């Protein structure tokens, strides 16, 4: 299922989605990064994603050519997201930072507290099953504000 917005900041009922040029295969409800050189969004595919290159959640499946667009809900402070996890969820997963396993799931390892740059998802509650893969509530941590259509060297 990927990521689901549970609550947006303020009194906005529907989150704002921005149309962005996409590159490669992007799955619905997946984390995307923005390539500073091309301005396009692409799949955030590994544990190497950092708080400086994630931009939001893609709402549409797109594939192949770079002349397609996907709607993206940008990460902003105050949002609460529900996330699928790779491993069974325990209370030890709450209150710590997690990396991504892939663009659709959080890599929840209880004995590993991720660094300030790679720990992009902070979990604060369990919402799903504690056996098999589970679901957690949390927020995305981001150090670079979302800037659609702007070059990375602008301020």
mmCIF file of C-alpha atoms in Angstrom:
data_model
loop_
_atom_site.group_PDB
_atom_site.id
_atom_site.type_symbol
_atom_site.label_atom_id
_atom_site.label_comp_id
_atom_site.label_asym_id
_atom_site.label_seq_id
_atom_site.Cartn_x
_atom_site.Cartn_y
_atom_site.Cartn_z
ATOM 1 C CA UNK A 1 0.000 0.000 0.000
ATOM 2 C CA UNK A 2 2.835 2.441 0.669
ATOM 3 C CA UNK A 3 2.312 5.666 2.576
ATOM 4 C CA UNK A 4 -1.010 7.259 3.505
ATOM 5 C CA UNK A 5 -1.565 10.803 4.753
ATOM 6 C CA UNK A 6 -3.484 10.592 8.024
ATOM 7 C CA UNK A 7 -3.477 14.259 9.005
ATOM 8 C CA UNK A 8 -2.303 17.436 7.366
ATOM 9 C CA UNK A 9 -1.143 20.521 9.213
ATOM 10 C CA UNK A 10 -3.761 23.151 9.986
ATOM 11 C CA UNK A 11 -7.410 22.941 9.033
ATOM 12 C CA UNK A 12 -6.907 21.850 5.422
ATOM 13 C CA UNK A 13 -9.089 18.833 4.649
ATOM 14 C CA UNK A 14 -7.500 17.837 1.351
ATOM 15 C CA UNK A 15 -3.741 17.981 0.897
ATOM 16 C CA UNK A 16 -2.272 20.065 -1.884
ATOM 17 C CA UNK A 17 -0.828 18.003 -4.735
ATOM 18 C CA UNK A 18 1.690 19.532 -7.108
ATOM 19 C CA UNK A 19 2.106 18.262 -10.689
ATOM 20 C CA UNK A 20 5.769 17.448 -11.248
ATOM 21 C CA UNK A 21 7.712 16.046 -14.196
ATOM 22 C CA UNK A 22 8.654 12.434 -13.495
ATOM 23 C CA UNK A 23 11.519 10.222 -14.539
ATOM 24 C CA UNK A 24 11.499 6.415 -14.562
ATOM 25 C CA UNK A 25 8.956 4.175 -12.853
ATOM 26 C CA UNK A 26 7.183 5.715 -9.867
ATOM 27 C CA UNK A 27 4.554 3.843 -7.861
ATOM 28 C CA UNK A 28 1.450 5.403 -6.355
ATOM 29 C CA UNK A 29 1.814 6.243 -2.641
ATOM 30 C CA UNK A 30 5.616 6.079 -2.808
ATOM 31 C CA UNK A 31 8.322 8.451 -1.594
ATOM 32 C CA UNK A 32 9.973 10.492 -4.335
ATOM 33 C CA UNK A 33 13.147 12.527 -4.521
ATOM 34 C CA UNK A 34 13.826 15.570 -6.671
ATOM 35 C CA UNK A 35 16.823 15.551 -8.991
ATOM 36 C CA UNK A 36 18.420 18.983 -8.699
ATOM 37 C CA UNK A 37 19.988 18.730 -12.171
ATOM 38 C CA UNK A 38 16.787 17.923 -14.085
ATOM 39 C CA UNK A 39 14.087 19.193 -11.723
ATOM 40 C CA UNK A 40 12.231 15.875 -12.143
ATOM 41 C CA UNK A 41 11.050 13.568 -9.395
ATOM 42 C CA UNK A 42 12.199 9.950 -9.257
ATOM 43 C CA UNK A 43 11.716 6.921 -7.025
ATOM 44 C CA UNK A 44 13.416 6.965 -3.637
ATOM 45 C CA UNK A 45 14.657 3.421 -3.890
ATOM 46 C CA UNK A 46 16.999 2.699 -1.006
ATOM 47 C CA UNK A 47 18.184 3.229 2.526
ATOM 48 C CA UNK A 48 20.523 5.920 1.202
ATOM 49 C CA UNK A 49 17.796 8.538 0.925
ATOM 50 C CA UNK A 50 18.392 11.511 3.186
ATOM 51 C CA UNK A 51 16.432 14.340 4.766
ATOM 52 C CA UNK A 52 17.821 16.685 2.085
ATOM 53 C CA UNK A 53 16.616 14.887 -1.054
ATOM 54 C CA UNK A 54 13.107 13.581 -0.279
ATOM 55 C CA UNK A 55 10.265 15.846 -1.409
ATOM 56 C CA UNK A 56 6.946 14.055 -1.031
ATOM 57 C CA UNK A 57 4.603 11.195 -1.835
ATOM 58 C CA UNK A 58 3.633 10.479 -5.457
ATOM 59 C CA UNK A 59 -0.067 9.869 -5.993
ATOM 60 C CA UNK A 60 0.111 8.359 -9.488
ATOM 61 C CA UNK A 61 1.824 5.402 -11.139
ATOM 62 C CA UNK A 62 4.009 6.540 -14.027
ATOM 63 C CA UNK A 63 6.474 4.583 -16.090
ATOM 64 C CA UNK A 64 9.210 5.093 -18.601
ATOM 65 C CA UNK A 65 9.495 8.338 -20.501
ATOM 66 C CA UNK A 66 10.501 11.543 -18.797
ATOM 67 C CA UNK A 67 7.697 13.557 -20.412
ATOM 68 C CA UNK A 68 5.040 12.400 -17.924
ATOM 69 C CA UNK A 69 3.819 14.064 -14.748
ATOM 70 C CA UNK A 70 2.788 12.731 -11.373
ATOM 71 C CA UNK A 71 0.922 14.474 -8.600
ATOM 72 C CA UNK A 72 3.071 14.852 -5.466
ATOM 73 C CA UNK A 73 1.963 15.731 -1.936
ATOM 74 C CA UNK A 74 4.944 17.725 -0.638
ATOM 75 C CA UNK A 75 6.233 17.001 2.851
ATOM 76 C CA UNK A 76 5.463 19.875 5.204
ATOM 77 C CA UNK A 77 5.742 20.136 9.003
ATOM 78 C CA UNK A 78 2.731 18.866 10.928
ATOM 79 C CA UNK A 79 1.767 16.025 8.594
ATOM 80 C CA UNK A 80 1.113 12.563 10.043
ATOM 81 C CA UNK A 81 1.707 9.585 7.744
ATOM 82 C CA UNK A 82 0.868 5.899 8.088
ATOM 83 C CA UNK A 83 3.633 3.684 6.732
ATOM 84 C CA UNK A 84 4.067 0.031 5.843
ATOM 85 C CA UNK A 85 7.089 -1.577 7.493
ATOM 86 C CA UNK A 86 9.415 -4.350 6.391
ATOM 87 C CA UNK A 87 9.553 -6.148 9.742
ATOM 88 C CA UNK A 88 7.080 -6.898 12.495
ATOM 89 C CA UNK A 89 6.324 -3.779 14.544
ATOM 90 C CA UNK A 90 7.163 -3.568 18.249
ATOM 91 C CA UNK A 91 7.140 -0.772 20.787
ATOM 92 C CA UNK A 92 10.915 -0.602 20.292
ATOM 93 C CA UNK A 93 10.162 0.938 16.844
ATOM 94 C CA UNK A 94 8.395 3.903 18.437
ATOM 95 C CA UNK A 95 10.292 7.088 19.222
ATOM 96 C CA UNK A 96 13.183 6.496 16.832
ATOM 97 C CA UNK A 97 14.182 7.475 13.287
ATOM 98 C CA UNK A 98 13.927 4.958 10.437
ATOM 99 C CA UNK A 99 15.274 4.774 6.887
ATOM 100 C CA UNK A 100 13.382 3.576 3.830
ATOM 101 C CA UNK A 101 13.651 -0.024 2.708
ATOM 102 C CA UNK A 102 12.329 0.995 -0.694
ATOM 103 C CA UNK A 103 10.000 3.725 -1.915
ATOM 104 C CA UNK A 104 6.950 2.045 -0.350
ATOM 105 C CA UNK A 105 8.132 0.794 3.068
ATOM 106 C CA UNK A 106 9.984 1.889 6.187
ATOM 107 C CA UNK A 107 12.975 -0.206 7.260
ATOM 108 C CA UNK A 108 12.168 -0.673 10.934
ATOM 109 C CA UNK A 109 15.105 -2.185 12.782
ATOM 110 C CA UNK A 110 14.707 -1.943 16.544
ATOM 111 C CA UNK A 111 18.393 -1.922 17.468
ATOM 112 C CA UNK A 112 19.369 0.767 14.980
ATOM 113 C CA UNK A 113 18.710 4.455 15.572
ATOM 114 C CA UNK A 114 19.397 6.154 12.253
ATOM 115 C CA UNK A 115 21.488 9.293 11.882
ATOM 116 C CA UNK A 116 20.126 12.799 11.503
ATOM 117 C CA UNK A 117 20.542 12.666 7.707
ATOM 118 C CA UNK A 118 19.421 9.103 6.863
ATOM 119 C CA UNK A 119 16.693 8.743 9.491
ATOM 120 C CA UNK A 120 13.925 10.282 7.419
ATOM 121 C CA UNK A 121 10.847 8.844 9.169
ATOM 122 C CA UNK A 122 10.199 9.389 12.888
ATOM 123 C CA UNK A 123 7.698 6.851 14.277
ATOM 124 C CA UNK A 124 5.451 7.722 17.187
ATOM 125 C CA UNK A 125 2.706 5.035 17.206
ATOM 126 C CA UNK A 126 1.820 1.526 16.029
ATOM 127 C CA UNK A 127 -1.324 1.196 13.933
ATOM 128 C CA UNK A 128 -1.103 -2.255 12.356
ATOM 129 C CA UNK A 129 -0.393 -5.836 13.192
ATOM 130 C CA UNK A 130 2.635 -6.665 15.308
ATOM 131 C CA UNK A 131 3.210 -9.907 13.379
ATOM 132 C CA UNK A 132 4.612 -10.064 9.883
ATOM 133 C CA UNK A 133 4.997 -6.626 8.392
ATOM 134 C CA UNK A 134 3.137 -3.921 10.249
ATOM 135 C CA UNK A 135 2.127 -0.265 10.051
ATOM 136 C CA UNK A 136 3.322 2.724 12.022
ATOM 137 C CA UNK A 137 2.353 6.369 12.354
ATOM 138 C CA UNK A 138 4.989 9.034 12.062
ATOM 139 C CA UNK A 139 6.281 12.059 10.256
ATOM 140 C CA UNK A 140 8.854 12.638 7.539
ATOM 141 C CA UNK A 141 11.886 14.633 8.611
ATOM 142 C CA UNK A 142 13.161 17.056 6.032
ATOM 143 C CA UNK A 143 15.927 19.643 6.122
ATOM 144 C CA UNK A 144 15.333 21.197 2.706
ATOM 145 C CA UNK A 145 11.951 22.833 2.054
ATOM 146 C CA UNK A 146 9.959 21.760 -0.984
ATOM 147 C CA UNK A 147 10.665 24.062 -3.927
ATOM 148 C CA UNK A 148 8.812 22.923 -7.053
ATOM 149 C CA UNK A 149 10.442 24.128 -10.246
ATOM 150 C CA UNK A 150 13.287 26.004 -8.550
ATOM 151 C CA UNK A 151 16.979 25.255 -8.893
ATOM 152 C CA UNK A 152 18.766 23.916 -5.850
ATOM 153 C CA UNK A 153 20.990 26.969 -5.456
ATOM 154 C CA UNK A 154 18.113 29.336 -4.765
ATOM 155 C CA UNK A 155 17.322 30.124 -1.319
#
